[in-house]
Amino acid sequence: MKKLLTLMCLAVGALSLAAPLQAQETKMLIAYFSWSGNTKSIAEQIHQKVGGDLVEIEPVRPYSRDYNTCLDEARQDQVNQARPELKTSIDNMARYDVIFLGYPNWWATIPMPVATFLEQYDFRGKTIVPFASHGGGRLGQSVTDIAKLSPQSTILEALSVSYGGGSSLSSDIDDWLDKNGLKK
Ligand SMILES: Cc1cc2nc3c(=O)[nH]c(=O)nc-3n(C[C@H](O)[C@H](O)[C@H](O)COP(=O)(O)O)c2cc1C
């Protein structure tokens, strides 16, 4: 009997330890690439609303700060299907179930550092929630390209934001989170 009670106590103890660990494991990651700051501020707003961890996807070799030079560099990277090396590293991707992935529309798709990011980690079984800032081309073919690079993930409806989003950004994010069932 004493042995049984001890076993029961151990089991209850193990369960109460497991609960907070599980809660930690459902953390969200908000990862974004941004060149002129629009995607960064959208990512920060999403982070304020959903919590989790916020990380910038940064290439080792930054793109030129000159707009026209950056256009050329980005185009070249896309034509070559380059995979620019990243400064960013995620400690333990396994603990994230939901990854918000933000980027500017570059030449109608994702900037190539985002492709590096998608290839560098294992997104199998994870949920990816794309959001993009654009200058008129909305999502372009970015979501199709994300799906090609992470075929075994679930990809939820993407948010497209014109430049910085303007005064309706906060409510647009709320509506989008709602639609995707991600409201806190
Ligand atoms: C290299 C480059 C390529 C771009 N290509 C497109 C495009 O194809 N379609 C579009 O709508 N906007 C395009 N834009 C505009 C950006 O998507 C837009 O300015 C966005 O808000 C930038 O986000 P960021 O501030 O996070 O970098 C391009 C911008 C750059 C720098």
Coordinates of C-alpha atoms and ligand atoms in Angstrom, one line a residue:
M1 CA 0.0 0.0 0.0
K2 CA 2.8 2.3 1.0
K3 CA 4.5 1.5 -2.3
L4 CA 1.3 2.3 -4.2
L5 CA 0.9 5.6 -2.5
T6 CA 4.5 6.6 -3.2
L7 CA 4.0 5.6 -6.9
M8 CA 0.8 7.7 -7.0
C9 CA 2.6 10.7 -5.5
L10 CA 5.4 10.4 -8.0
A11 CA 2.8 10.2 -10.9
V12 CA 1.0 13.4 -9.7
G13 CA 4.3 15.1 -9.3
A14 CA 5.4 14.2 -12.8
L15 CA 2.1 15.4 -14.2
S16 CA 2.3 18.8 -12.5
L17 CA 5.9 19.2 -13.8
A18 CA 4.8 18.2 -17.3
A19 CA 2.1 20.9 -17.6
P20 CA 4.3 24.0 -17.5
L21 CA 6.8 22.3 -19.8
Q22 CA 4.1 21.7 -22.3
A23 CA 2.9 25.3 -22.2
Q24 CA 6.5 26.4 -22.9
E25 CA 6.6 24.1 -25.9
T26 CA 3.7 25.7 -27.7
K27 CA 5.5 29.0 -28.1
M28 CA 5.2 30.9 -31.3
L29 CA 8.0 32.3 -33.3
I30 CA 7.7 35.5 -35.4
A31 CA 10.6 35.6 -37.8
Y32 CA 10.9 38.4 -40.4
F33 CA 13.2 39.9 -43.0
S34 CA 12.9 43.6 -43.6
W35 CA 15.0 46.0 -45.6
S36 CA 13.4 49.4 -45.0
G37 CA 11.5 48.7 -41.8
N38 CA 7.9 48.1 -42.9
T39 CA 7.9 44.4 -42.3
K40 CA 9.8 44.9 -39.0
S41 CA 7.0 47.2 -37.6
I42 CA 4.3 44.8 -38.7
A43 CA 6.2 41.9 -37.1
E44 CA 6.5 43.9 -33.9
Q45 CA 2.7 44.5 -33.8
I46 CA 2.0 40.8 -34.4
H47 CA 4.4 40.0 -31.6
Q48 CA 2.6 42.4 -29.2
K49 CA -0.6 40.6 -30.0
V50 CA 0.4 37.0 -29.9
G51 CA 3.5 36.9 -27.7
G52 CA 6.2 34.3 -28.4
D53 CA 9.7 35.1 -29.7
L54 CA 10.6 37.7 -32.3
V55 CA 13.6 37.3 -34.5
E56 CA 15.0 39.1 -37.5
I57 CA 16.3 37.1 -40.4
E58 CA 19.5 38.8 -41.3
P59 CA 21.9 37.9 -44.0
V60 CA 25.7 37.9 -43.2
R61 CA 26.2 40.2 -46.2
P62 CA 23.5 43.0 -46.0
Y63 CA 21.9 44.3 -49.2
S64 CA 23.0 47.8 -50.3
R65 CA 21.2 50.7 -48.6
D66 CA 20.9 52.3 -52.0
Y67 CA 17.5 51.4 -53.4
N68 CA 18.5 50.9 -57.1
T69 CA 21.5 48.8 -56.1
C70 CA 19.4 46.7 -53.7
L71 CA 16.9 46.2 -56.6
D72 CA 19.7 44.8 -58.7
E73 CA 21.2 42.7 -56.0
A74 CA 17.8 41.2 -55.1
R75 CA 17.1 40.5 -58.8
Q76 CA 20.4 38.8 -59.2
D77 CA 19.9 36.6 -56.1
Q78 CA 16.5 35.6 -57.4
V79 CA 17.7 34.8 -60.9
N80 CA 20.6 32.7 -59.4
Q81 CA 18.3 31.2 -56.8
A82 CA 20.9 32.2 -54.3
R83 CA 20.7 31.2 -50.7
P84 CA 22.5 34.0 -48.8
E85 CA 24.2 32.9 -45.6
L86 CA 22.3 34.1 -42.5
K87 CA 23.6 35.7 -39.3
T88 CA 20.5 34.6 -37.6
S89 CA 20.3 31.3 -35.8
I90 CA 17.4 29.8 -34.0
D91 CA 18.5 27.8 -30.9
N92 CA 15.7 25.2 -30.8
M93 CA 13.3 25.3 -33.7
A94 CA 11.7 22.1 -32.5
R95 CA 9.9 23.9 -29.7
Y96 CA 7.9 26.1 -32.1
D97 CA 4.6 24.8 -33.5
V98 CA 3.6 28.1 -35.2
I99 CA 5.9 30.3 -37.2
F100 CA 4.8 33.7 -38.4
L101 CA 7.0 34.4 -41.4
G102 CA 7.3 38.0 -42.5
Y103 CA 9.0 39.5 -45.6
P104 CA 8.7 42.3 -48.1
N105 CA 7.5 41.3 -51.6
W106 CA 10.7 41.4 -53.6
W107 CA 10.3 40.9 -57.3
A108 CA 7.0 39.3 -56.8
T109 CA 8.2 36.7 -54.3
I110 CA 10.2 36.1 -51.1
P111 CA 13.6 37.7 -50.6
M112 CA 16.2 34.9 -51.0
P113 CA 17.4 35.1 -47.3
V114 CA 13.8 33.9 -46.5
A115 CA 14.4 30.9 -48.8
T116 CA 17.7 30.2 -46.9
F117 CA 15.7 30.3 -43.6
L118 CA 13.1 27.9 -44.9
E119 CA 15.7 25.4 -46.1
Q120 CA 17.9 25.7 -43.0
Y121 CA 15.4 24.4 -40.5
D122 CA 13.0 21.5 -40.4
F123 CA 9.4 22.9 -40.7
R124 CA 7.8 19.4 -41.2
G125 CA 4.5 19.3 -39.3
K126 CA 4.7 23.0 -38.3
T127 CA 2.3 25.7 -39.2
I128 CA 3.6 28.7 -41.1
V129 CA 1.7 32.0 -41.1
P130 CA 3.0 34.3 -43.8
F131 CA 2.8 38.1 -43.8
A132 CA 4.2 40.4 -46.4
S133 CA 4.6 44.1 -47.0
H134 CA 4.4 45.2 -50.6
G135 CA 4.4 48.2 -52.9
G136 CA 1.3 47.2 -54.9
G137 CA 2.0 43.6 -55.9
R138 CA 0.4 42.1 -52.8
L139 CA 1.7 38.6 -52.1
G140 CA 2.9 37.9 -55.6
Q141 CA 3.8 34.2 -55.8
S142 CA 5.5 34.3 -52.4
V143 CA 3.0 31.9 -50.7
T144 CA 3.4 29.3 -53.6
D145 CA 7.2 29.6 -53.2
I146 CA 7.0 29.1 -49.4
A147 CA 4.9 26.0 -49.9
K148 CA 7.5 24.6 -52.4
L149 CA 10.3 25.1 -49.9
S150 CA 8.4 23.6 -47.0
P151 CA 6.0 21.1 -48.6
Q152 CA 5.2 19.3 -45.3
S153 CA 4.0 22.3 -43.4
T154 CA 0.5 23.7 -43.0
I155 CA 0.4 27.2 -44.5
L156 CA -2.4 29.4 -43.2
E157 CA -3.9 32.4 -44.9
A158 CA -1.3 35.1 -45.5
L159 CA -1.6 38.8 -44.6
S160 CA -0.6 41.3 -47.2
V161 CA 0.1 44.9 -46.1
S162 CA 0.6 47.9 -48.4
Y163 CA 4.0 49.4 -47.3
G164 CA 3.6 50.2 -43.5
G165 CA -0.1 49.4 -43.4
G166 CA -1.4 52.8 -42.3
S167 CA -4.0 53.5 -39.6
S168 CA -6.0 50.2 -40.1
L169 CA -2.9 48.0 -39.6
S170 CA -3.8 47.0 -36.0
S171 CA -7.4 46.0 -36.9
D172 CA -6.3 44.3 -40.1
I173 CA -3.9 42.2 -38.1
D174 CA -6.7 41.4 -35.5
D175 CA -9.1 40.3 -38.3
W176 CA -6.4 38.2 -39.9
L177 CA -5.5 36.5 -36.6
D178 CA -9.2 35.9 -36.0
K179 CA -9.7 34.3 -39.4
N180 CA -6.7 32.0 -38.8
G181 CA -8.0 31.1 -35.4
L182 CA -4.8 32.6 -33.8
K183 CA -6.4 35.2 -31.6
K184 CA -5.1 35.1 -28.0
Ligands
LIG1 C1 14.5 44.8 -54.0 C2 13.1 45.2 -53.9 C3 12.2 44.6 -54.7 C4 10.8 44.9 -54.7 N1 9.9 44.3 -55.5 C5 8.6 44.5 -55.3 C6 7.6 43.8 -56.1 O1 7.9 43.0 -56.9 N2 6.3 44.1 -55.8 C7 5.9 45.0 -54.9 O2 4.7 45.2 -54.7 N3 6.8 45.7 -54.2 C8 8.1 45.5 -54.3 N4 9.1 46.2 -53.6 C9 8.6 47.2 -52.6 C10 8.6 46.5 -51.2 O3 7.9 45.3 -51.1 C11 7.9 47.5 -50.2 O4 8.6 48.7 -50.2 C12 7.9 47.0 -48.7 O5 7.0 47.8 -48.0 C13 9.3 46.9 -48.1 O6 9.2 46.3 -46.9 P1 10.4 46.5 -45.8 O7 10.4 47.9 -45.3 O8 10.1 45.5 -44.7 O9 11.7 46.2 -46.5 C14 10.4 45.9 -53.7 C15 11.4 46.5 -52.9 C16 12.7 46.2 -53.0 C17 13.7 46.9 -52.2

